[in-house]
JSON list of C-alpha atoms in Angstrom, two decimals:
[
{"chain": "A", "resi": 1, "resn": "UNK", "atom": "CA", "xyz": [12.47, -88.39, -7.38]},
{"chain": "A", "resi": 2, "resn": "UNK", "atom": "CA", "xyz": [12.41, -86.10, -10.31]},
{"chain": "A", "resi": 3, "resn": "UNK", "atom": "CA", "xyz": [11.55, -83.12, -11.26]},
{"chain": "A", "resi": 4, "resn": "UNK", "atom": "CA", "xyz": [7.89, -82.09, -11.13]},
{"chain": "A", "resi": 5, "resn": "UNK", "atom": "CA", "xyz": [6.14, -80.55, -14.47]},
{"chain": "A", "resi": 6, "resn": "UNK", "atom": "CA", "xyz": [5.27, -76.93, -11.91]},
{"chain": "A", "resi": 7, "resn": "UNK", "atom": "CA", "xyz": [8.98, -76.75, -11.57]},
{"chain": "A", "resi": 8, "resn": "UNK", "atom": "CA", "xyz": [9.69, -77.59, -15.14]},
{"chain": "A", "resi": 9, "resn": "UNK", "atom": "CA", "xyz": [8.05, -74.92, -16.18]},
{"chain": "A", "resi": 10, "resn": "UNK", "atom": "CA", "xyz": [9.17, -72.41, -13.70]},
{"chain": "A", "resi": 11, "resn": "UNK", "atom": "CA", "xyz": [12.47, -72.92, -14.96]},
{"chain": "A", "resi": 12, "resn": "UNK", "atom": "CA", "xyz": [11.80, -72.41, -18.28]},
{"chain": "A", "resi": 13, "resn": "UNK", "atom": "CA", "xyz": [9.99, -69.05, -18.22]},
{"chain": "A", "resi": 14, "resn": "UNK", "atom": "CA", "xyz": [10.77, -66.25, -15.92]},
{"chain": "A", "resi": 15, "resn": "UNK", "atom": "CA", "xyz": [6.72, -65.67, -16.88]},
{"chain": "A", "resi": 16, "resn": "UNK", "atom": "CA", "xyz": [5.82, -68.82, -15.02]},
{"chain": "A", "resi": 17, "resn": "UNK", "atom": "CA", "xyz": [7.74, -68.09, -12.48]},
{"chain": "A", "resi": 18, "resn": "UNK", "atom": "CA", "xyz": [6.41, -64.36, -11.54]},
{"chain": "A", "resi": 19, "resn": "UNK", "atom": "CA", "xyz": [2.20, -65.63, -12.31]},
{"chain": "A", "resi": 20, "resn": "UNK", "atom": "CA", "xyz": [2.77, -68.44, -10.40]},
{"chain": "A", "resi": 21, "resn": "UNK", "atom": "CA", "xyz": [3.14, -65.57, -7.30]},
{"chain": "A", "resi": 22, "resn": "UNK", "atom": "CA", "xyz": [6.31, -67.38, -5.72]},
{"chain": "A", "resi": 23, "resn": "UNK", "atom": "CA", "xyz": [9.11, -65.01, -4.06]},
{"chain": "A", "resi": 24, "resn": "UNK", "atom": "CA", "xyz": [11.81, -63.54, -6.08]},
{"chain": "A", "resi": 25, "resn": "UNK", "atom": "CA", "xyz": [14.13, -63.87, -2.70]},
{"chain": "A", "resi": 26, "resn": "UNK", "atom": "CA", "xyz": [13.83, -67.38, -3.47]},
{"chain": "A", "resi": 27, "resn": "UNK", "atom": "CA", "xyz": [15.07, -68.05, -6.60]},
{"chain": "A", "resi": 28, "resn": "UNK", "atom": "CA", "xyz": [18.21, -69.85, -7.87]},
{"chain": "A", "resi": 29, "resn": "UNK", "atom": "CA", "xyz": [20.26, -69.92, -10.78]},
{"chain": "A", "resi": 30, "resn": "UNK", "atom": "CA", "xyz": [21.36, -73.32, -11.57]},
{"chain": "A", "resi": 31, "resn": "UNK", "atom": "CA", "xyz": [23.76, -75.04, -14.44]},
{"chain": "A", "resi": 32, "resn": "UNK", "atom": "CA", "xyz": [23.83, -78.53, -15.34]},
{"chain": "A", "resi": 33, "resn": "UNK", "atom": "CA", "xyz": [25.69, -79.86, -18.26]},
{"chain": "A", "resi": 34, "resn": "UNK", "atom": "CA", "xyz": [25.94, -76.68, -19.59]},
{"chain": "A", "resi": 35, "resn": "UNK", "atom": "CA", "xyz": [21.91, -75.63, -19.61]},
{"chain": "A", "resi": 36, "resn": "UNK", "atom": "CA", "xyz": [21.11, -72.74, -17.17]},
{"chain": "A", "resi": 37, "resn": "UNK", "atom": "CA", "xyz": [17.87, -72.90, -15.63]},
{"chain": "A", "resi": 38, "resn": "UNK", "atom": "CA", "xyz": [15.86, -71.12, -12.83]},
{"chain": "A", "resi": 39, "resn": "UNK", "atom": "CA", "xyz": [14.57, -72.47, -9.67]},
{"chain": "A", "resi": 40, "resn": "UNK", "atom": "CA", "xyz": [11.65, -71.21, -8.01]},
{"chain": "A", "resi": 41, "resn": "UNK", "atom": "CA", "xyz": [12.07, -72.31, -3.93]},
{"chain": "A", "resi": 42, "resn": "UNK", "atom": "CA", "xyz": [15.69, -72.38, -3.93]},
{"chain": "A", "resi": 43, "resn": "UNK", "atom": "CA", "xyz": [18.18, -74.90, -4.91]},
{"chain": "A", "resi": 44, "resn": "UNK", "atom": "CA", "xyz": [17.09, -77.99, -6.65]},
{"chain": "A", "resi": 45, "resn": "UNK", "atom": "CA", "xyz": [17.71, -81.30, -4.16]},
{"chain": "A", "resi": 46, "resn": "UNK", "atom": "CA", "xyz": [19.35, -82.98, -6.63]},
{"chain": "A", "resi": 47, "resn": "UNK", "atom": "CA", "xyz": [22.95, -83.49, -7.44]},
{"chain": "A", "resi": 48, "resn": "UNK", "atom": "CA", "xyz": [24.82, -82.01, -10.50]},
{"chain": "A", "resi": 49, "resn": "UNK", "atom": "CA", "xyz": [23.41, -78.29, -9.56]},
{"chain": "A", "resi": 50, "resn": "UNK", "atom": "CA", "xyz": [25.98, -75.85, -9.27]},
{"chain": "A", "resi": 51, "resn": "UNK", "atom": "CA", "xyz": [23.49, -72.59, -8.42]},
{"chain": "A", "resi": 52, "resn": "UNK", "atom": "CA", "xyz": [23.74, -69.06, -7.20]},
{"chain": "A", "resi": 53, "resn": "UNK", "atom": "CA", "xyz": [20.93, -66.21, -5.27]},
{"chain": "A", "resi": 54, "resn": "UNK", "atom": "CA", "xyz": [20.85, -63.41, -7.40]},
{"chain": "A", "resi": 55, "resn": "UNK", "atom": "CA", "xyz": [20.45, -60.06, -5.11]},
{"chain": "A", "resi": 56, "resn": "UNK", "atom": "CA", "xyz": [18.85, -58.39, -7.93]},
{"chain": "A", "resi": 57, "resn": "UNK", "atom": "CA", "xyz": [15.00, -59.01, -6.50]},
{"chain": "A", "resi": 58, "resn": "UNK", "atom": "CA", "xyz": [16.53, -56.75, -3.47]},
{"chain": "A", "resi": 59, "resn": "UNK", "atom": "CA", "xyz": [18.21, -54.47, -5.80]},
{"chain": "A", "resi": 60, "resn": "UNK", "atom": "CA", "xyz": [15.70, -53.82, -7.16]},
{"chain": "A", "resi": 61, "resn": "UNK", "atom": "CA", "xyz": [13.25, -53.23, -4.39]},
{"chain": "A", "resi": 62, "resn": "UNK", "atom": "CA", "xyz": [15.28, -51.02, -2.74]},
{"chain": "A", "resi": 63, "resn": "UNK", "atom": "CA", "xyz": [15.37, -48.77, -5.52]},
{"chain": "A", "resi": 64, "resn": "UNK", "atom": "CA", "xyz": [11.97, -48.89, -6.71]},
{"chain": "A", "resi": 65, "resn": "UNK", "atom": "CA", "xyz": [10.20, -48.81, -3.25]},
{"chain": "A", "resi": 66, "resn": "UNK", "atom": "CA", "xyz": [9.30, -44.79, -3.40]},
{"chain": "A", "resi": 67, "resn": "UNK", "atom": "CA", "xyz": [8.17, -45.23, -7.34]},
{"chain": "A", "resi": 68, "resn": "UNK", "atom": "CA", "xyz": [4.82, -46.22, -8.46]},
{"chain": "A", "resi": 69, "resn": "UNK", "atom": "CA", "xyz": [6.38, -47.04, -11.94]},
{"chain": "A", "resi": 70, "resn": "UNK", "atom": "CA", "xyz": [7.33, -50.24, -11.64]},
{"chain": "A", "resi": 71, "resn": "UNK", "atom": "CA", "xyz": [5.20, -51.87, -9.34]},
{"chain": "A", "resi": 72, "resn": "UNK", "atom": "CA", "xyz": [5.76, -55.74, -8.06]},
{"chain": "A", "resi": 73, "resn": "UNK", "atom": "CA", "xyz": [4.84, -57.85, -10.31]},
{"chain": "A", "resi": 74, "resn": "UNK", "atom": "CA", "xyz": [6.72, -55.87, -12.79]},
{"chain": "A", "resi": 75, "resn": "UNK", "atom": "CA", "xyz": [9.99, -55.83, -10.83]},
{"chain": "A", "resi": 76, "resn": "UNK", "atom": "CA", "xyz": [9.36, -59.42, -10.40]},
{"chain": "A", "resi": 77, "resn": "UNK", "atom": "CA", "xyz": [9.83, -60.19, -14.07]},
{"chain": "A", "resi": 78, "resn": "UNK", "atom": "CA", "xyz": [12.78, -57.83, -14.16]},
{"chain": "A", "resi": 79, "resn": "UNK", "atom": "CA", "xyz": [14.68, -59.94, -11.46]},
{"chain": "A", "resi": 80, "resn": "UNK", "atom": "CA", "xyz": [13.54, -63.32, -13.11]},
{"chain": "A", "resi": 81, "resn": "UNK", "atom": "CA", "xyz": [14.76, -62.36, -16.50]},
{"chain": "A", "resi": 82, "resn": "UNK", "atom": "CA", "xyz": [17.67, -60.41, -15.51]},
{"chain": "A", "resi": 83, "resn": "UNK", "atom": "CA", "xyz": [18.68, -63.38, -13.35]},
{"chain": "A", "resi": 84, "resn": "UNK", "atom": "CA", "xyz": [20.15, -65.42, -16.68]},
{"chain": "A", "resi": 85, "resn": "UNK", "atom": "CA", "xyz": [23.02, -62.51, -16.81]},
{"chain": "A", "resi": 86, "resn": "UNK", "atom": "CA", "xyz": [26.73, -63.47, -15.47]},
{"chain": "A", "resi": 87, "resn": "UNK", "atom": "CA", "xyz": [26.06, -60.44, -13.06]},
{"chain": "A", "resi": 88, "resn": "UNK", "atom": "CA", "xyz": [23.50, -58.92, -10.57]},
{"chain": "A", "resi": 89, "resn": "UNK", "atom": "CA", "xyz": [25.30, -55.46, -11.27]},
{"chain": "A", "resi": 90, "resn": "UNK", "atom": "CA", "xyz": [22.25, -53.18, -11.65]},
{"chain": "A", "resi": 91, "resn": "UNK", "atom": "CA", "xyz": [23.23, -49.69, -13.10]},
{"chain": "A", "resi": 92, "resn": "UNK", "atom": "CA", "xyz": [21.18, -46.16, -12.85]},
{"chain": "A", "resi": 93, "resn": "UNK", "atom": "CA", "xyz": [20.65, -44.28, -16.01]},
{"chain": "A", "resi": 94, "resn": "UNK", "atom": "CA", "xyz": [18.05, -42.68, -18.46]},
{"chain": "A", "resi": 95, "resn": "UNK", "atom": "CA", "xyz": [16.96, -45.55, -20.50]},
{"chain": "A", "resi": 96, "resn": "UNK", "atom": "CA", "xyz": [15.80, -48.91, -19.88]},
{"chain": "A", "resi": 97, "resn": "UNK", "atom": "CA", "xyz": [18.66, -51.53, -21.27]},
{"chain": "A", "resi": 98, "resn": "UNK", "atom": "CA", "xyz": [20.27, -54.50, -21.29]},
{"chain": "A", "resi": 99, "resn": "UNK", "atom": "CA", "xyz": [23.32, -56.17, -21.77]},
{"chain": "A", "resi": 100, "resn": "UNK", "atom": "CA", "xyz": [23.96, -59.85, -22.95]},
{"chain": "A", "resi": 101, "resn": "UNK", "atom": "CA", "xyz": [26.67, -62.01, -22.82]},
{"chain": "A", "resi": 102, "resn": "UNK", "atom": "CA", "xyz": [30.09, -62.89, -20.51]},
{"chain": "A", "resi": 103, "resn": "UNK", "atom": "CA", "xyz": [29.79, -59.34, -19.00]},
{"chain": "A", "resi": 104, "resn": "UNK", "atom": "CA", "xyz": [25.59, -59.01, -19.02]},
{"chain": "A", "resi": 105, "resn": "UNK", "atom": "CA", "xyz": [24.07, -56.82, -16.99]},
{"chain": "A", "resi": 106, "resn": "UNK", "atom": "CA", "xyz": [20.70, -54.65, -16.54]},
{"chain": "A", "resi": 107, "resn": "UNK", "atom": "CA", "xyz": [20.11, -51.16, -16.85]},
{"chain": "A", "resi": 108, "resn": "UNK", "atom": "CA", "xyz": [17.03, -48.72, -15.92]},
{"chain": "A", "resi": 109, "resn": "UNK", "atom": "CA", "xyz": [15.34, -45.70, -14.84]},
{"chain": "A", "resi": 110, "resn": "UNK", "atom": "CA", "xyz": [13.41, -46.61, -11.64]},
{"chain": "A", "resi": 111, "resn": "UNK", "atom": "CA", "xyz": [11.04, -43.76, -13.12]},
{"chain": "A", "resi": 112, "resn": "UNK", "atom": "CA", "xyz": [10.17, -44.51, -16.38]},
{"chain": "A", "resi": 113, "resn": "UNK", "atom": "CA", "xyz": [9.12, -47.75, -17.74]},
{"chain": "A", "resi": 114, "resn": "UNK", "atom": "CA", "xyz": [9.33, -48.41, -21.75]},
{"chain": "A", "resi": 115, "resn": "UNK", "atom": "CA", "xyz": [6.80, -49.26, -23.65]},
{"chain": "A", "resi": 116, "resn": "UNK", "atom": "CA", "xyz": [9.03, -52.47, -25.22]},
{"chain": "A", "resi": 117, "resn": "UNK", "atom": "CA", "xyz": [10.62, -53.56, -21.71]},
{"chain": "A", "resi": 118, "resn": "UNK", "atom": "CA", "xyz": [8.75, -56.78, -21.72]},
{"chain": "A", "resi": 119, "resn": "UNK", "atom": "CA", "xyz": [9.60, -57.37, -25.23]},
{"chain": "A", "resi": 120, "resn": "UNK", "atom": "CA", "xyz": [13.44, -55.84, -24.42]},
{"chain": "A", "resi": 121, "resn": "UNK", "atom": "CA", "xyz": [13.63, -58.85, -21.92]},
{"chain": "A", "resi": 122, "resn": "UNK", "atom": "CA", "xyz": [12.58, -61.70, -23.84]},
{"chain": "A", "resi": 123, "resn": "UNK", "atom": "CA", "xyz": [14.83, -60.99, -26.33]},
{"chain": "A", "resi": 124, "resn": "UNK", "atom": "CA", "xyz": [17.61, -60.14, -24.72]},
{"chain": "A", "resi": 125, "resn": "UNK", "atom": "CA", "xyz": [17.10, -64.03, -22.77]},
{"chain": "A", "resi": 126, "resn": "UNK", "atom": "CA", "xyz": [16.63, -65.78, -26.08]},
{"chain": "A", "resi": 127, "resn": "UNK", "atom": "CA", "xyz": [19.80, -63.86, -27.35]},
{"chain": "A", "resi": 128, "resn": "UNK", "atom": "CA", "xyz": [21.90, -64.91, -24.58]},
{"chain": "A", "resi": 129, "resn": "UNK", "atom": "CA", "xyz": [21.16, -68.21, -24.87]},
{"chain": "A", "resi": 130, "resn": "UNK", "atom": "CA", "xyz": [21.30, -68.70, -28.18]},
{"chain": "A", "resi": 131, "resn": "UNK", "atom": "CA", "xyz": [24.50, -66.15, -28.61]},
{"chain": "A", "resi": 132, "resn": "UNK", "atom": "CA", "xyz": [26.27, -66.54, -25.71]},
{"chain": "A", "resi": 133, "resn": "UNK", "atom": "CA", "xyz": [29.91, -65.76, -27.42]},
{"chain": "A", "resi": 134, "resn": "UNK", "atom": "CA", "xyz": [28.55, -62.10, -28.80]},
{"chain": "A", "resi": 135, "resn": "UNK", "atom": "CA", "xyz": [27.80, -59.35, -26.67]},
{"chain": "A", "resi": 136, "resn": "UNK", "atom": "CA", "xyz": [24.09, -57.96, -27.22]},
{"chain": "A", "resi": 137, "resn": "UNK", "atom": "CA", "xyz": [23.02, -53.95, -26.11]},
{"chain": "A", "resi": 138, "resn": "UNK", "atom": "CA", "xyz": [19.25, -53.72, -26.61]},
{"chain": "A", "resi": 139, "resn": "UNK", "atom": "CA", "xyz": [17.80, -49.95, -25.74]},
{"chain": "A", "resi": 140, "resn": "UNK", "atom": "CA", "xyz": [14.51, -49.04, -24.95]},
{"chain": "A", "resi": 141, "resn": "UNK", "atom": "CA", "xyz": [15.31, -46.32, -27.88]},
{"chain": "A", "resi": 142, "resn": "UNK", "atom": "CA", "xyz": [13.63, -49.43, -29.61]},
{"chain": "A", "resi": 143, "resn": "UNK", "atom": "CA", "xyz": [10.25, -48.28, -30.33]},
{"chain": "A", "resi": 144, "resn": "UNK", "atom": "CA", "xyz": [8.77, -50.95, -32.61]},
{"chain": "A", "resi": 145, "resn": "UNK", "atom": "CA", "xyz": [8.65, -53.58, -30.38]},
{"chain": "A", "resi": 146, "resn": "UNK", "atom": "CA", "xyz": [7.26, -56.03, -32.98]},
{"chain": "A", "resi": 147, "resn": "UNK", "atom": "CA", "xyz": [10.24, -55.23, -35.77]},
{"chain": "A", "resi": 148, "resn": "UNK", "atom": "CA", "xyz": [12.92, -56.71, -32.27]},
{"chain": "A", "resi": 149, "resn": "UNK", "atom": "CA", "xyz": [10.54, -59.57, -31.33]},
{"chain": "A", "resi": 150, "resn": "UNK", "atom": "CA", "xyz": [10.25, -60.70, -35.08]},
{"chain": "A", "resi": 151, "resn": "UNK", "atom": "CA", "xyz": [13.99, -59.71, -35.91]},
{"chain": "A", "resi": 152, "resn": "UNK", "atom": "CA", "xyz": [15.08, -61.47, -32.30]},
{"chain": "A", "resi": 153, "resn": "UNK", "atom": "CA", "xyz": [13.35, -64.80, -33.71]},
{"chain": "A", "resi": 154, "resn": "UNK", "atom": "CA", "xyz": [14.97, -64.45, -37.45]},
{"chain": "A", "resi": 155, "resn": "UNK", "atom": "CA", "xyz": [18.56, -64.25, -35.81]},
{"chain": "A", "resi": 156, "resn": "UNK", "atom": "CA", "xyz": [18.03, -67.14, -33.65]},
{"chain": "A", "resi": 157, "resn": "UNK", "atom": "CA", "xyz": [16.71, -69.00, -36.77]},
{"chain": "A", "resi": 158, "resn": "UNK", "atom": "CA", "xyz": [19.62, -67.85, -39.11]},
{"chain": "A", "resi": 159, "resn": "UNK", "atom": "CA", "xyz": [22.38, -67.60, -36.05]},
{"chain": "A", "resi": 160, "resn": "UNK", "atom": "CA", "xyz": [25.05, -69.36, -38.40]},
{"chain": "A", "resi": 161, "resn": "UNK", "atom": "CA", "xyz": [24.59, -67.02, -40.74]},
{"chain": "A", "resi": 162, "resn": "UNK", "atom": "CA", "xyz": [24.96, -64.51, -38.12]},
{"chain": "A", "resi": 163, "resn": "UNK", "atom": "CA", "xyz": [28.10, -65.87, -36.62]},
{"chain": "A", "resi": 164, "resn": "UNK", "atom": "CA", "xyz": [29.48, -66.23, -39.97]},
{"chain": "A", "resi": 165, "resn": "UNK", "atom": "CA", "xyz": [28.90, -62.16, -40.63]},
{"chain": "A", "resi": 166, "resn": "UNK", "atom": "CA", "xyz": [29.77, -61.35, -37.70]},
{"chain": "A", "resi": 167, "resn": "UNK", "atom": "CA", "xyz": [33.67, -62.97, -37.70]},
{"chain": "A", "resi": 168, "resn": "UNK", "atom": "CA", "xyz": [33.74, -61.72, -41.53]},
{"chain": "A", "resi": 169, "resn": "UNK", "atom": "CA", "xyz": [34.38, -58.17, -40.14]},
{"chain": "A", "resi": 170, "resn": "UNK", "atom": "CA", "xyz": [37.85, -57.40, -39.64]},
{"chain": "A", "resi": 171, "resn": "UNK", "atom": "CA", "xyz": [37.80, -54.93, -37.52]},
{"chain": "A", "resi": 172, "resn": "UNK", "atom": "CA", "xyz": [37.47, -56.55, -33.88]},
{"chain": "A", "resi": 173, "resn": "UNK", "atom": "CA", "xyz": [34.12, -55.90, -32.83]},
{"chain": "A", "resi": 174, "resn": "UNK", "atom": "CA", "xyz": [33.15, -55.24, -29.34]},
{"chain": "A", "resi": 175, "resn": "UNK", "atom": "CA", "xyz": [29.34, -54.89, -29.22]},
{"chain": "A", "resi": 176, "resn": "UNK", "atom": "CA", "xyz": [26.15, -55.22, -31.26]},
{"chain": "A", "resi": 177, "resn": "UNK", "atom": "CA", "xyz": [23.47, -52.47, -30.45]},
{"chain": "A", "resi": 178, "resn": "UNK", "atom": "CA", "xyz": [19.82, -52.69, -31.26]},
{"chain": "A", "resi": 179, "resn": "UNK", "atom": "CA", "xyz": [18.61, -49.66, -30.76]},
{"chain": "A", "resi": 180, "resn": "UNK", "atom": "CA", "xyz": [17.53, -46.46, -33.02]},
{"chain": "A", "resi": 181, "resn": "UNK", "atom": "CA", "xyz": [20.26, -45.80, -34.73]},
{"chain": "A", "resi": 182, "resn": "UNK", "atom": "CA", "xyz": [22.65, -47.83, -38.03]},
{"chain": "A", "resi": 183, "resn": "UNK", "atom": "CA", "xyz": [26.33, -47.21, -37.99]},
{"chain": "A", "resi": 184, "resn": "UNK", "atom": "CA", "xyz": [29.30, -48.24, -36.73]},
{"chain": "A", "resi": 185, "resn": "UNK", "atom": "CA", "xyz": [30.70, -46.35, -34.11]},
{"chain": "A", "resi": 186, "resn": "UNK", "atom": "CA", "xyz": [34.09, -45.30, -33.37]},
{"chain": "A", "resi": 187, "resn": "UNK", "atom": "CA", "xyz": [36.96, -46.87, -32.68]},
{"chain": "A", "resi": 188, "resn": "UNK", "atom": "CA", "xyz": [37.02, -47.77, -28.58]},
{"chain": "A", "resi": 189, "resn": "UNK", "atom": "CA", "xyz": [39.82, -49.84, -27.52]},
{"chain": "A", "resi": 190, "resn": "UNK", "atom": "CA", "xyz": [41.03, -50.48, -30.85]},
{"chain": "A", "resi": 191, "resn": "UNK", "atom": "CA", "xyz": [37.37, -52.45, -31.34]},
{"chain": "A", "resi": 192, "resn": "UNK", "atom": "CA", "xyz": [34.23, -50.75, -33.03]},
{"chain": "A", "resi": 193, "resn": "UNK", "atom": "CA", "xyz": [30.45, -51.72, -32.14]},
{"chain": "A", "resi": 194, "resn": "UNK", "atom": "CA", "xyz": [27.89, -52.25, -34.60]},
{"chain": "A", "resi": 195, "resn": "UNK", "atom": "CA", "xyz": [24.32, -50.21, -34.17]},
{"chain": "A", "resi": 196, "resn": "UNK", "atom": "CA", "xyz": [21.41, -51.77, -36.04]},
{"chain": "A", "resi": 197, "resn": "UNK", "atom": "CA", "xyz": [17.94, -49.39, -35.97]},
{"chain": "A", "resi": 198, "resn": "UNK", "atom": "CA", "xyz": [15.37, -51.71, -34.85]},
{"chain": "A", "resi": 199, "resn": "UNK", "atom": "CA", "xyz": [12.93, -49.03, -35.55]},
{"chain": "A", "resi": 200, "resn": "UNK", "atom": "CA", "xyz": [12.98, -49.87, -38.89]},
{"chain": "A", "resi": 201, "resn": "UNK", "atom": "CA", "xyz": [11.21, -52.87, -40.01]},
{"chain": "A", "resi": 202, "resn": "UNK", "atom": "CA", "xyz": [13.62, -55.04, -41.72]},
{"chain": "A", "resi": 203, "resn": "UNK", "atom": "CA", "xyz": [17.03, -53.70, -40.49]},
{"chain": "A", "resi": 204, "resn": "UNK", "atom": "CA", "xyz": [18.18, -56.09, -38.30]},
{"chain": "A", "resi": 205, "resn": "UNK", "atom": "CA", "xyz": [18.33, -58.85, -41.07]},
{"chain": "A", "resi": 206, "resn": "UNK", "atom": "CA", "xyz": [19.44, -56.01, -43.25]},
{"chain": "A", "resi": 207, "resn": "UNK", "atom": "CA", "xyz": [22.61, -55.41, -41.03]},
{"chain": "A", "resi": 208, "resn": "UNK", "atom": "CA", "xyz": [23.19, -58.89, -39.68]},
{"chain": "A", "resi": 209, "resn": "UNK", "atom": "CA", "xyz": [22.10, -61.15, -41.72]},
{"chain": "A", "resi": 210, "resn": "UNK", "atom": "CA", "xyz": [21.95, -60.61, -45.51]},
{"chain": "A", "resi": 211, "resn": "UNK", "atom": "CA", "xyz": [25.09, -58.34, -45.64]},
{"chain": "A", "resi": 212, "resn": "UNK", "atom": "CA", "xyz": [28.01, -59.86, -47.25]},
{"chain": "A", "resi": 213, "resn": "UNK", "atom": "CA", "xyz": [31.56, -58.70, -46.26]},
{"chain": "A", "resi": 214, "resn": "UNK", "atom": "CA", "xyz": [33.96, -57.34, -49.26]},
{"chain": "A", "resi": 215, "resn": "UNK", "atom": "CA", "xyz": [37.24, -58.64, -49.52]},
{"chain": "A", "resi": 216, "resn": "UNK", "atom": "CA", "xyz": [39.92, -56.74, -47.89]},
{"chain": "A", "resi": 217, "resn": "UNK", "atom": "CA", "xyz": [37.16, -53.84, -46.57]},
{"chain": "A", "resi": 218, "resn": "UNK", "atom": "CA", "xyz": [36.72, -52.82, -42.85]},
{"chain": "A", "resi": 219, "resn": "UNK", "atom": "CA", "xyz": [33.29, -51.44, -42.19]},
{"chain": "A", "resi": 220, "resn": "UNK", "atom": "CA", "xyz": [33.49, -48.16, -41.26]},
{"chain": "A", "resi": 221, "resn": "UNK", "atom": "CA", "xyz": [31.17, -44.98, -40.85]},
{"chain": "A", "resi": 222, "resn": "UNK", "atom": "CA", "xyz": [31.09, -42.65, -44.37]},
{"chain": "A", "resi": 223, "resn": "UNK", "atom": "CA", "xyz": [30.30, -38.92, -43.92]},
{"chain": "A", "resi": 224, "resn": "UNK", "atom": "CA", "xyz": [27.08, -39.14, -44.80]},
{"chain": "A", "resi": 225, "resn": "UNK", "atom": "CA", "xyz": [26.01, -41.80, -42.35]},
{"chain": "A", "resi": 226, "resn": "UNK", "atom": "CA", "xyz": [26.01, -45.01, -44.13]},
{"chain": "A", "resi": 227, "resn": "UNK", "atom": "CA", "xyz": [28.12, -48.06, -43.76]},
{"chain": "A", "resi": 228, "resn": "UNK", "atom": "CA", "xyz": [30.63, -48.61, -45.64]},
{"chain": "A", "resi": 229, "resn": "UNK", "atom": "CA", "xyz": [32.80, -51.70, -46.22]},
{"chain": "A", "resi": 230, "resn": "UNK", "atom": "CA", "xyz": [29.67, -53.87, -46.51]},
{"chain": "A", "resi": 231, "resn": "UNK", "atom": "CA", "xyz": [28.11, -55.20, -50.17]},
{"chain": "A", "resi": 232, "resn": "UNK", "atom": "CA", "xyz": [24.23, -56.22, -49.94]}
]
């Protein structure tokens, strides 16, 4: 038998999973033909799937039981979205953020909810699926939720240009930080991180799509705080 339409919706959308009231403890993350899918009720019976069970639902439950900030439905949504990340590592920090890519993980403060947390989840899923080779770190310092939503959609639409631009940076790039600052940070193990201030409308396009790398130039942070080595 084939997969029902109800299960297909669950596979494609973490929101559909949560809206159906299904237990995140029954969530499976499966791969088939290099495509990642969510299954609502355990592993599929069809052949060809490689599956795992995320431990995030239990981690989130144990850490937020005493806190009333994150209700059950929100915890389930966190678990469903974070299940697509390569690791189940849950970090406790002073901000809510998601790191995508091969070392992806979730970091959050169980006593605080970011106003943009759902947009951050949706953007992280889209970026992780479309740029699996690039590490994005999306921070709750972003207050302009619409700029993040629209910027993510533009990155996906122009992903070939984004890849070309980032590969043209002569200094190895370890991460792209979507946050409240625009700069290149100091060297980290011989590499640099690009910070994009998403709170400024249009900044994602300016920093990741519309710039050109000057010949023989290395992007760097100047004394004025501007990014040198980039020509618009």
